[in-house]
Short mmCIF file of C-alpha atoms and ligand atoms in Angstrom, two decimals:
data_model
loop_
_atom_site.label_atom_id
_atom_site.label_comp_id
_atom_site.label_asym_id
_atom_site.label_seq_id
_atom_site.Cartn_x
_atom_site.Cartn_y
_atom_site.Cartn_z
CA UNK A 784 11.19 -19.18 -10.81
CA UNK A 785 11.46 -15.30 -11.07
CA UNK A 786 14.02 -12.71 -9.17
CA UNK A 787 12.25 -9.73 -7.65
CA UNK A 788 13.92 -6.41 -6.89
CA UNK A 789 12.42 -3.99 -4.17
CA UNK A 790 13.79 -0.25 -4.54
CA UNK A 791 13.00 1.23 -1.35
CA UNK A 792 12.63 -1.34 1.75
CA UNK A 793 10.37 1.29 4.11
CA UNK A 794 7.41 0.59 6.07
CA UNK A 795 5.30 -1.09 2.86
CA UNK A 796 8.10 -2.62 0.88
CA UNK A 797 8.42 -5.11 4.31
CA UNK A 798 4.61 -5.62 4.56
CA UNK A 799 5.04 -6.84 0.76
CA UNK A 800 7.60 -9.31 1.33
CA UNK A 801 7.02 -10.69 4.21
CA UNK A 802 4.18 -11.44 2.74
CA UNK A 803 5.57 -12.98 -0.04
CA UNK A 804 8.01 -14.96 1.89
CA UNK A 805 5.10 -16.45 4.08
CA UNK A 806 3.29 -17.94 1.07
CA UNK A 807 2.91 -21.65 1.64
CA UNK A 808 4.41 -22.07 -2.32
CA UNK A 809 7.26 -19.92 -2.71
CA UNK A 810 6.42 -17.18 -5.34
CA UNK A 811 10.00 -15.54 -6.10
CA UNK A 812 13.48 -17.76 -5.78
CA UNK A 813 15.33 -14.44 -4.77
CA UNK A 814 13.74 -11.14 -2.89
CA UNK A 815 16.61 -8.80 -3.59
CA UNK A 816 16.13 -5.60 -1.35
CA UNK A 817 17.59 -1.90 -1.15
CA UNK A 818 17.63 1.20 0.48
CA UNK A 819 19.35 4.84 0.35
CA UNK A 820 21.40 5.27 3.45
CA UNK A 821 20.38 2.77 6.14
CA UNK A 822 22.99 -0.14 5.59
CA UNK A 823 22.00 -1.26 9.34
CA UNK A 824 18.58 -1.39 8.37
CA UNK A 825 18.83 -3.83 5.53
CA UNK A 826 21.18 -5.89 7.05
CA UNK A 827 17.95 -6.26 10.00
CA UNK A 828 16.03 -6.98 7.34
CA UNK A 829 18.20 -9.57 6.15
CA UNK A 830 18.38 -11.18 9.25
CA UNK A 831 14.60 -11.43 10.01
CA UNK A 832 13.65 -12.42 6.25
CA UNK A 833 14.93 -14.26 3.71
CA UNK A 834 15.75 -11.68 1.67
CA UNK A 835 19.10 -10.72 -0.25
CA UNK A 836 20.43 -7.08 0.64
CA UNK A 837 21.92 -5.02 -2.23
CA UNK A 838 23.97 -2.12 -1.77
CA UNK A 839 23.86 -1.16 -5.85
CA UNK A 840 20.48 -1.76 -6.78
CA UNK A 841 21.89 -1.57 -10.56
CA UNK A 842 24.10 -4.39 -10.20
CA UNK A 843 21.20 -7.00 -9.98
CA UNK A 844 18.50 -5.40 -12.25
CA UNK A 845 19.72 -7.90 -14.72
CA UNK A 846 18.64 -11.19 -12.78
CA UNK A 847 15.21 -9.94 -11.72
CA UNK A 848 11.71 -9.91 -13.85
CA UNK A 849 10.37 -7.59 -11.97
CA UNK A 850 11.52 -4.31 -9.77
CA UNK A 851 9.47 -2.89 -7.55
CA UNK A 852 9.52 0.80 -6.68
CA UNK A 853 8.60 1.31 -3.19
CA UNK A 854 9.88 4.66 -2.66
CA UNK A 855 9.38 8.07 -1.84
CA UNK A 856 7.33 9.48 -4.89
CA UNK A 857 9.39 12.29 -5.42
CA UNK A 858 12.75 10.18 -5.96
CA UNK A 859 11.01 7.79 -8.66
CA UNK A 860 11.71 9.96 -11.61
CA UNK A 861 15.50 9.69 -10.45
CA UNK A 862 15.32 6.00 -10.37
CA UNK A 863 13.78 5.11 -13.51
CA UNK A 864 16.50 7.90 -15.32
CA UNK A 865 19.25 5.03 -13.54
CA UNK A 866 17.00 2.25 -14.80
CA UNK A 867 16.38 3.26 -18.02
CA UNK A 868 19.22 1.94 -19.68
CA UNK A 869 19.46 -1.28 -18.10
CA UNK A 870 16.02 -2.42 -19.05
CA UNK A 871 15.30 -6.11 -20.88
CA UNK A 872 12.21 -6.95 -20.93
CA UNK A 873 11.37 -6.55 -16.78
CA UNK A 874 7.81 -5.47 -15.10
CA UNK A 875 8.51 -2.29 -13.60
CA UNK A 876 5.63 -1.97 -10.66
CA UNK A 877 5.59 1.29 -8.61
CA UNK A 878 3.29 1.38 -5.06
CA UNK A 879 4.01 5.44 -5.26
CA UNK A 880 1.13 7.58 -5.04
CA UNK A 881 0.62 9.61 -8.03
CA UNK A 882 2.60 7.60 -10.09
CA UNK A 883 0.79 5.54 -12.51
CA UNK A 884 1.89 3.73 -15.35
CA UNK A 885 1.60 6.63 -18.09
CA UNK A 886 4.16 8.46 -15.77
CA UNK A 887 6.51 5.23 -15.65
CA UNK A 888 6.10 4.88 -19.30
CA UNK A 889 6.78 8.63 -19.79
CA UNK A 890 9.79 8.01 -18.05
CA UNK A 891 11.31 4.18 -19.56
CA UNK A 892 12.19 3.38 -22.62
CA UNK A 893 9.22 2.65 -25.75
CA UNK A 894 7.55 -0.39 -24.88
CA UNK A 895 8.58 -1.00 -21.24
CA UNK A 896 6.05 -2.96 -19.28
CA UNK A 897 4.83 -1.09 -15.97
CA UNK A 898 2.13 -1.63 -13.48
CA UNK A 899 0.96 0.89 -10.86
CA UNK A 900 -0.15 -1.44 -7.47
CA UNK A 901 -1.74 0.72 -4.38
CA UNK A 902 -1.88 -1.10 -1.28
CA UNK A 903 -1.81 -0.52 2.30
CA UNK A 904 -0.10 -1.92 5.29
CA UNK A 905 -2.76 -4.95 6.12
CA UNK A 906 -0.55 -6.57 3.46
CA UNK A 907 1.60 -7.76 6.33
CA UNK A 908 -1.54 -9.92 7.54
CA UNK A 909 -2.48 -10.50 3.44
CA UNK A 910 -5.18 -8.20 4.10
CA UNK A 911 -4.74 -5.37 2.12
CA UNK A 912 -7.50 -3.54 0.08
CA UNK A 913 -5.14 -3.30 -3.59
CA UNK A 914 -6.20 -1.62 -6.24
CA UNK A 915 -3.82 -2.12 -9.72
CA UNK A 916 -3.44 -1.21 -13.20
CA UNK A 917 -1.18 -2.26 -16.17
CA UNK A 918 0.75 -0.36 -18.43
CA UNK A 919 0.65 -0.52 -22.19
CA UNK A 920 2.93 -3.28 -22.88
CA UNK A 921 2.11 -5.85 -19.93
CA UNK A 922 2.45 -9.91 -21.45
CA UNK A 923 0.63 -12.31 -19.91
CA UNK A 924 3.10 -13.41 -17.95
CA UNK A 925 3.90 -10.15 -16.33
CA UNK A 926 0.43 -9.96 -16.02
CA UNK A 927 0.38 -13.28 -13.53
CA UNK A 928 3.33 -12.58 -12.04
CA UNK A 929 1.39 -8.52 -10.76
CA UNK A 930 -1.42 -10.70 -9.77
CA UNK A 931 0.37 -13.19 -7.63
CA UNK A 932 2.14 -10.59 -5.70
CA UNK A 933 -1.53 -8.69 -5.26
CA UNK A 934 -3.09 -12.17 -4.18
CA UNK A 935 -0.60 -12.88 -1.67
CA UNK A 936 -0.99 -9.45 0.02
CA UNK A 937 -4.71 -9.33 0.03
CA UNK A 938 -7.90 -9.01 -1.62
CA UNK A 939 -7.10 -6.46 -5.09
CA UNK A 940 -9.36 -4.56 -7.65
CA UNK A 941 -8.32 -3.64 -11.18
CA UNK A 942 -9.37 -0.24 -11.99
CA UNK A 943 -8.12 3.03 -14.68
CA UNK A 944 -5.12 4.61 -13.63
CA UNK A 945 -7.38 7.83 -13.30
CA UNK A 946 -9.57 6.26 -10.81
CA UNK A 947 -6.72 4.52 -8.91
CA UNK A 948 -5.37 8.32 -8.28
CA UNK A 949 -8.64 9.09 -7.18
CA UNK A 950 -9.30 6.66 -4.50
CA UNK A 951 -5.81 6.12 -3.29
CA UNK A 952 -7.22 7.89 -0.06
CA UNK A 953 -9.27 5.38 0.21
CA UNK A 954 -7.45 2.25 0.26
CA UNK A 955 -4.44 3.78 1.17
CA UNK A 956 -4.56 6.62 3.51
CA UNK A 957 -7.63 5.89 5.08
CA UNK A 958 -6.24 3.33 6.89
CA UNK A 959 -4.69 6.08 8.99
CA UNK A 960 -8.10 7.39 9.18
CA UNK A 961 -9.39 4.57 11.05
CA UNK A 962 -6.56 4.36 13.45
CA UNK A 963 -7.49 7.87 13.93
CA UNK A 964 -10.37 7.34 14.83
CA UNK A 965 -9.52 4.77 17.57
CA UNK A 966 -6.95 7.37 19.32
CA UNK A 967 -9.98 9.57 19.46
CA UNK A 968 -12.04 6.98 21.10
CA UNK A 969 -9.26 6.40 23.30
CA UNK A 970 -9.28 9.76 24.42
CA UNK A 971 -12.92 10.03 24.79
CA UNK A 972 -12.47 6.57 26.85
CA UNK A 973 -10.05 7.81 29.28
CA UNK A 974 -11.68 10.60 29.81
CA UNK A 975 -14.04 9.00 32.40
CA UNK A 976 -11.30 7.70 34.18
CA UNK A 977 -10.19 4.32 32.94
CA UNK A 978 -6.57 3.57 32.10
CA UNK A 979 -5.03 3.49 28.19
CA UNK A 980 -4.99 -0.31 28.31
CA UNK A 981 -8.82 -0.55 29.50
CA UNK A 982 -9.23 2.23 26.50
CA UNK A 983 -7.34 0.14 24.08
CA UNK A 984 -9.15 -3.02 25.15
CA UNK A 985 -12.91 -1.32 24.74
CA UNK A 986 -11.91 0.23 21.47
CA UNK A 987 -10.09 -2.89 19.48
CA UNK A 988 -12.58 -5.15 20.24
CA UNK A 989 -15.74 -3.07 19.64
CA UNK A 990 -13.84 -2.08 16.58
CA UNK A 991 -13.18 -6.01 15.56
CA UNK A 992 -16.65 -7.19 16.17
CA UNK A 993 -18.15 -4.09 14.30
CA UNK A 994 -15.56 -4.94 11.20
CA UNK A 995 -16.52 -8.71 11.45
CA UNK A 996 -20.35 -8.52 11.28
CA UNK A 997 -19.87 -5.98 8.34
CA UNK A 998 -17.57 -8.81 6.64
CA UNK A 999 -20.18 -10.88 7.45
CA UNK A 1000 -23.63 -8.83 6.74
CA UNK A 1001 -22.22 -6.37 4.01
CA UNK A 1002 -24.73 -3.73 4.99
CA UNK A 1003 -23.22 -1.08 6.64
CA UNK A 1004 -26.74 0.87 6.78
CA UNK A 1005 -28.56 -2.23 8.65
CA UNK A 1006 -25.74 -2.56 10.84
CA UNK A 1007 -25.89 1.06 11.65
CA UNK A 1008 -29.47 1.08 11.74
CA UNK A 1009 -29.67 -2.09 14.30
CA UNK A 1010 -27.62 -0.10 17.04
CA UNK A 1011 -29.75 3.07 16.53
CA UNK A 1012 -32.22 1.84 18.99
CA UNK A 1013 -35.63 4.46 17.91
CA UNK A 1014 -35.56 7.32 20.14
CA UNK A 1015 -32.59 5.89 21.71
CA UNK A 1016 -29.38 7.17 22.44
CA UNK A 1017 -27.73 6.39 19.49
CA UNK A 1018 -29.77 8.72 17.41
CA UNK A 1019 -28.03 11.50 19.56
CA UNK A 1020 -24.71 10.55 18.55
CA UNK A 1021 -25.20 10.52 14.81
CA UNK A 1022 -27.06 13.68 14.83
CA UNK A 1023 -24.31 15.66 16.87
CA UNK A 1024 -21.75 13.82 14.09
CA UNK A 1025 -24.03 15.02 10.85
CA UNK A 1026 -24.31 18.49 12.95
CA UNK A 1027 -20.27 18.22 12.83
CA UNK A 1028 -20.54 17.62 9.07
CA UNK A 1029 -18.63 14.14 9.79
CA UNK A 1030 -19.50 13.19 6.22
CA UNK A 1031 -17.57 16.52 5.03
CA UNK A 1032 -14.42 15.97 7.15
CA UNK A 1033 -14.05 12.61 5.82
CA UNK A 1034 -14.66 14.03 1.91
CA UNK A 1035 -12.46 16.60 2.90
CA UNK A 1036 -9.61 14.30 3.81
CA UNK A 1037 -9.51 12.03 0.84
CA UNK A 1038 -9.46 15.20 -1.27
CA UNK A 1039 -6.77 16.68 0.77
CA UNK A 1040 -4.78 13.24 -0.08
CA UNK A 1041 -5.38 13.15 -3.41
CA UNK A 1042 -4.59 16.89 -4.40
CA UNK A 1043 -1.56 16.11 -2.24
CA UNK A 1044 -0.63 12.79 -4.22
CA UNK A 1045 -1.74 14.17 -7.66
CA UNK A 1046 0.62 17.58 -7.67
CA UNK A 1047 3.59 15.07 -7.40
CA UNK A 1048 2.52 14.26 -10.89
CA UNK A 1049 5.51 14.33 -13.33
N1 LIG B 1537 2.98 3.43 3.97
C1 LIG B 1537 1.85 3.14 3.32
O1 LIG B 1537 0.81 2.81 3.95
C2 LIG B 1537 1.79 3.16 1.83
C3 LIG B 1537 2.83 3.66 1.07
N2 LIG B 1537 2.75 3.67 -0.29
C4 LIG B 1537 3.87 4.16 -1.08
O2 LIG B 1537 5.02 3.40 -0.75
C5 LIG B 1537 6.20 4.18 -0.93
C6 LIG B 1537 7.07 4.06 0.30
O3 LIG B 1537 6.33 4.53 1.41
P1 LIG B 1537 6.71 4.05 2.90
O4 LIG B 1537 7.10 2.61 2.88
O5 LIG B 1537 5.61 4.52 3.76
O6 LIG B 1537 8.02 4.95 3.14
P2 LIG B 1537 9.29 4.67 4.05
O7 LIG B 1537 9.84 6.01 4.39
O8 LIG B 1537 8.97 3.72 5.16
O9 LIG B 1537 10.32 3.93 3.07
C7 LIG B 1537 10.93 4.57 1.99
C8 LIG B 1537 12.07 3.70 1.52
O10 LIG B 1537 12.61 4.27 0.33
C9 LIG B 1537 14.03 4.35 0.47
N3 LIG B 1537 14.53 5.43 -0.37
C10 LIG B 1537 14.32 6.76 -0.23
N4 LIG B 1537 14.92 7.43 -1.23
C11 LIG B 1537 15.54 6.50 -1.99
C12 LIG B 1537 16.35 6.56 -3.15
N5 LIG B 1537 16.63 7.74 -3.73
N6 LIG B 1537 16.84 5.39 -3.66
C13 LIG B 1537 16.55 4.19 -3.08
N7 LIG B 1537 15.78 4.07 -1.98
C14 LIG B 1537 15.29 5.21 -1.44
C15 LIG B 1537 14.27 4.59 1.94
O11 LIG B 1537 15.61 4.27 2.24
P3 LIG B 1537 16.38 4.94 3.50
O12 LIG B 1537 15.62 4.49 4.71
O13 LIG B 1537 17.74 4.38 3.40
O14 LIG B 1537 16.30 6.44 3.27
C16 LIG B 1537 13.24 3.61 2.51
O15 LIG B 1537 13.75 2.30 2.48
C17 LIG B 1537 5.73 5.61 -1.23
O16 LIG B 1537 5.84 5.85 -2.60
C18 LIG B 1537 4.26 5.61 -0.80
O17 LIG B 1537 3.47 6.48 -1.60
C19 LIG B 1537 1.65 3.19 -0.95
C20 LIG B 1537 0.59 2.70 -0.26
C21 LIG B 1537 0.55 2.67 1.19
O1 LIG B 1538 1.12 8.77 2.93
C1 LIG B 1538 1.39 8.42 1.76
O2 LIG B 1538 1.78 9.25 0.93
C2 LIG B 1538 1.19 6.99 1.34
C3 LIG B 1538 0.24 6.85 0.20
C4 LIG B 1538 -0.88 6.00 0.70
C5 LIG B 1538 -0.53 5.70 2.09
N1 LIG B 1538 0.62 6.22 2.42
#
């Protein structure tokens, strides 16, 4: 069974391996995990999960097959310098934005094998929306080994690296969006007077049931169209959102993230 290293145990590096760890046939024999500065905060980890904390990444790189960068995109080009050298033949799989597998392989030495895997933070419930792509010199067990981690966190779509930069706002970020989106309801909610739990209540379920049908139907424009009652009130409140240009602020958002995640290109 295969050794995985996590460089970088933040907010999505624990939504990945918990996730692992809660598959019902164990996937890795050792999770080894790392951080910068926060010693306290791996040893938590450690404690909740079976994971192994390491305080030199570099001393383990050896016993994994694949190493996971889950860090700040800005401090990847620093790792893979440290990394470089101690390469064999492991996957090395960044989750950075803006970091795709040209810019590991830039980075590692000739013939390295590299993945790029986007997810977002439903991989804690195995529900993330992935989207992945492979490096040049990915063998075919590298390859399974990418796709069990990706099938274990959620449901995942292979796509260019080019396209992967391009909708990282939308499998990534917009998550954010949509919770967003509920604090604004909220607001709207309490606005007539009913506490922030009544708020929450109203807003998480409406927002549940509207998710499930749309698992269920897959029609987002019936759906819509079925609550927009003609000449009813509904009507009102999509035409004061297209007089709003809603469609704009959300095009303008998932540019804003991507011009932000490209210029970290290096
Ligand atoms: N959050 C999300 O929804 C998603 C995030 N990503 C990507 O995941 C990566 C991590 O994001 P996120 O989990 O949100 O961030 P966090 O800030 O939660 O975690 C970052 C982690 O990286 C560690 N770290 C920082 N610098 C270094 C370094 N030089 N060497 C080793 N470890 C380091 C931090 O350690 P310490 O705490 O000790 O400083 C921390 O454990 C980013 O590249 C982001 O683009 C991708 C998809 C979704
Ligand atoms: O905010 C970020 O940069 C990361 C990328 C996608 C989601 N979170």
């Amino acid at each position: 069974m295969s050794n995985i290293l996590f460089i970088g145990a933040g907010r999505m590096a624990e939504a990945m391996f918990s996730r692992l760890l809660a598959q019902p046939k164990r996937l890795f024999k050792t999770i080894y995990i790392s951080n910068n500065t926060s010693k306290t905060h791996l040893a938590h980890l450690a404690e909740r999960y079976d994971v192994q904390p390491v305080t030199n990444w570099t001393d383990v790189v050896d016993d994994v097959d694949a190493i996971i960068l889950a860090t700040p995109p800005s401090t990847q080009p620093e790792q893979l310098r440290t990394l470089s050298p101690l390469i064999r033949n492991q996957i090395i799989i960044t989750i950075a934005a803006g970091i795709g597998p040209s810019i590991l392989e830039n980075h590692l030495p000739e013939g390295t094998a590299t993945a790029w895997i986007m997810p977002n933070t439903a991989a804690e419930i195995g529900a993330s929306m992935s989207l992945y792509t492979f490096g040049k010199h990915v063998n075919a067990s590298q390859k399974t080994l990418t796709e069990n981690i990706l099938a274990a966190i959620g449901t995942y779509e292979e796509l260019p690296e080019e396209a992967i930069h391009n909708l990282t706002a939308l499998t990534g970020s917009a998550p954010a969006f949509v919770y967003e989106f509920v604090l604004q309801l909220e607001n709207a909610a309490t606005s007539y007077g009913i506490s922030p739990t009544q708020a929450r209540k109203l807003v998480v379920a409406m927002l549940h049931g509207s998710a499930s049908l749309l698992a269920k139907t897959n029609d987002p424009v019936a759906l819509r169209d079925a609550v927009t009652t003609p000449g009813g009130a509904t009507a009102a409140g999509l035409q004061s959102l297209a007089d709003h240009q809603f469609g704009d602020m959300l095009t303008k958002a998932i540019e804003a993230v991507n011009a932000h995640a490209k210029a970290r290109k290096n």
